Amino acid sequence: MAEFQGKKVSLDKPTRITKKFKVYVKSGDKVKKVMFGDPNLSIKRQSDAKRKSFRARFKCSTARDKTKARYWSCKMWEKSKKVSDIV
């Protein structure tokens, strides 16, 4: 648990807000809120071709910084885990 703007929050645990996602991460000694996901699109990761295309377009093999939305979007598009397991 950490504190963000006076609230207790869980770190590195994405949560859904309407059709988008947010996650709180530690950046140095501060806590940062990262918003990601398009509210007008859904994740269609069941299709191998769509998943491969998304991961190539976002260059997911190089996404290592947890403070960036790209890292968390790529994590949602992994084949090994379900979105409900991550959220």
Coordinates of C-alpha atoms in Angstrom, one line a residue, residues 5-34:
Q5 CA -3.0 12.5 -2.9
G6 CA -4.1 11.5 0.6
K7 CA -5.6 8.1 -0.4
K8 CA -4.3 4.6 0.3
V9 CA -3.7 2.8 -3.1
S10 CA -2.4 -0.5 -4.2
L11 CA 0.7 -0.4 -6.4
D12 CA 1.1 -2.2 -9.7
K13 CA -2.5 -3.5 -9.7
P14 CA -4.5 -2.2 -12.7
T15 CA -8.2 -1.3 -12.0
R16 CA -10.9 -0.6 -14.5
I17 CA -12.6 2.8 -14.6
T18 CA -15.5 2.8 -17.0
K19 CA -13.8 1.6 -20.2
K20 CA -10.3 2.6 -19.4
F21 CA -7.7 1.4 -16.9
K22 CA -5.6 3.1 -14.2
V23 CA -2.7 1.8 -12.2
Y24 CA -0.6 3.4 -9.4
V25 CA 3.2 2.8 -9.7
K26 CA 6.2 3.9 -7.6
S27 CA 8.4 6.4 -9.5
G28 CA 11.4 7.1 -7.4
D29 CA 10.0 8.1 -4.0
K30 CA 6.7 9.3 -5.4
V31 CA 3.5 7.5 -6.4
K32 CA 2.3 8.1 -10.0
K33 CA -1.1 7.3 -11.6
V34 CA -0.8 5.9 -15.1

